[in-house]
Amino acid sequence: MTATDPTGRDLRQADALYDLGRYEQAAEAAARHLAAHPDDATALVLLARCRHRLGDEAEALDLAERALRAEPDSVGGWLMRTHVLLSTRRYEQAEESARRAVALAPHLWATHYTLGTVLDRSVHLERKRAAYEAARTAVSLAPEESDAHFLVGLTAQRLGNHEVAERAYETALRLDPESSEAHNNLSLLHLRRRWWRPGSWTKAAEGFVQSAALDLDDRQARYNLETMAWGTVAGSRWVALAGFVAASMASVHLRSGAEGSDAIIGVLLAATVMIGGWGGWFLWLTRRVPPRLRRPLLLVSRGCKPVVAMAVAVALMALHSALTLVLWRVSAFGSLAFPLFWGAIITYWVSRARLQRRAPKN
């Protein structure tokens, strides 16, 4: 070290600041160190990591390549170059860098993890299988690393091996309970099993809530909750439709001249369908959504226009059904049935399309 930094204090400070997430200050400390040691590959890689975190991909790539010119066998330099190239979607170059890192350090789990991450972006099945094998190698080299298990889960999930993916995500969460990505992806597996495994829907919702709470900037978990909320509301349209049809038939029966017990029976049957249908639906909903999940789902629903629109359409149908039995004599009120029915159908498809457009980009 030179007299300006005899102990490497600036570099150690930069490393500590980076670990704290203070990337701008870490970059300043690393730059001070490099002013005295311009060919320090370790410092160049650290500064590249800071610039990468700050969104300056061009400078990050330049710094990584400077580090490699200073030290061609720098594993950290090749890994950093890979991450920057991957973030800019230059996949072929990223793979070349990752394979060079593996060749330099075949016993380092991070090199196999990085290669697996690159290969996982491919659309070709054989490369996805290679990504899975790279992830398994990373786990064998570092079984205590949560990220390695997560990558096994992700690549297994892509290949359709959901049992392996579930075990990998569960292991990742045991090692790092605050992994929002593992919570989110495990919940996706629970969600796809909701039709044949009791309690899976609730587990999925719990996982999405946990994922969103751990990473407030993660739009994926919030979108998954919005999808679940919309699906729940959209499912209630069948209950509303059953009541709608029953009330319409009863009102037609009354307008045709039914009297006495015949009229009362028709109204009672319609009321039974509506009360029984909505009562059963609310009972099922309270069992499916425990109290701890109701507030998060309600907050997500209130902020999602497709969910609100679907809820309004269903509520209008249900309200019309109830009032139809009371205002059956008012012909103008009965004429609202047709537009409300088609309005609910149109709202279903439009809100579904709008919800899909809210999906965050990978």
Short mmCIF file of C-alpha atoms in Angstrom, two decimals, residues 199 201-203 205-206 209 225 228-229 232-233 281-298 301:
data_model
loop_
_atom_site.label_atom_id
_atom_site.label_comp_id
_atom_site.label_asym_id
_atom_site.label_seq_id
_atom_site.Cartn_x
_atom_site.Cartn_y
_atom_site.Cartn_z
CA GLY A 199 -55.29 -25.80 2.22
CA TRP A 201 -54.78 -21.89 -1.68
CA THR A 202 -54.37 -20.57 1.87
CA LYS A 203 -50.68 -21.55 1.96
CA ALA A 205 -51.78 -16.59 -0.08
CA GLU A 206 -49.72 -16.71 3.11
CA VAL A 209 -48.19 -11.96 1.73
CA LEU A 225 -52.13 -11.60 -4.59
CA MET A 228 -55.87 -14.55 -6.27
CA ALA A 229 -58.22 -11.77 -5.15
CA THR A 232 -62.00 -15.23 -5.77
CA VAL A 233 -64.30 -12.37 -6.79
CA TRP A 281 -70.01 -18.93 -0.48
CA PHE A 282 -69.24 -16.68 2.51
CA LEU A 283 -68.79 -19.73 4.76
CA TRP A 284 -66.39 -21.28 2.27
CA LEU A 285 -64.56 -17.97 1.92
CA THR A 286 -64.08 -17.51 5.68
CA ARG A 287 -62.62 -21.02 5.94
CA ARG A 288 -60.37 -20.46 2.96
CA VAL A 289 -59.13 -17.01 4.00
CA PRO A 290 -58.16 -16.98 7.70
CA PRO A 291 -58.36 -13.68 9.63
CA ARG A 292 -54.62 -13.00 9.31
CA LEU A 293 -54.94 -12.85 5.52
CA ARG A 294 -58.13 -10.83 5.16
CA ARG A 295 -56.66 -7.39 5.68
CA PRO A 296 -53.73 -7.84 3.25
CA LEU A 297 -56.05 -9.24 0.56
CA LEU A 298 -58.56 -6.43 1.13
CA SER A 301 -58.06 -5.61 -3.78
#
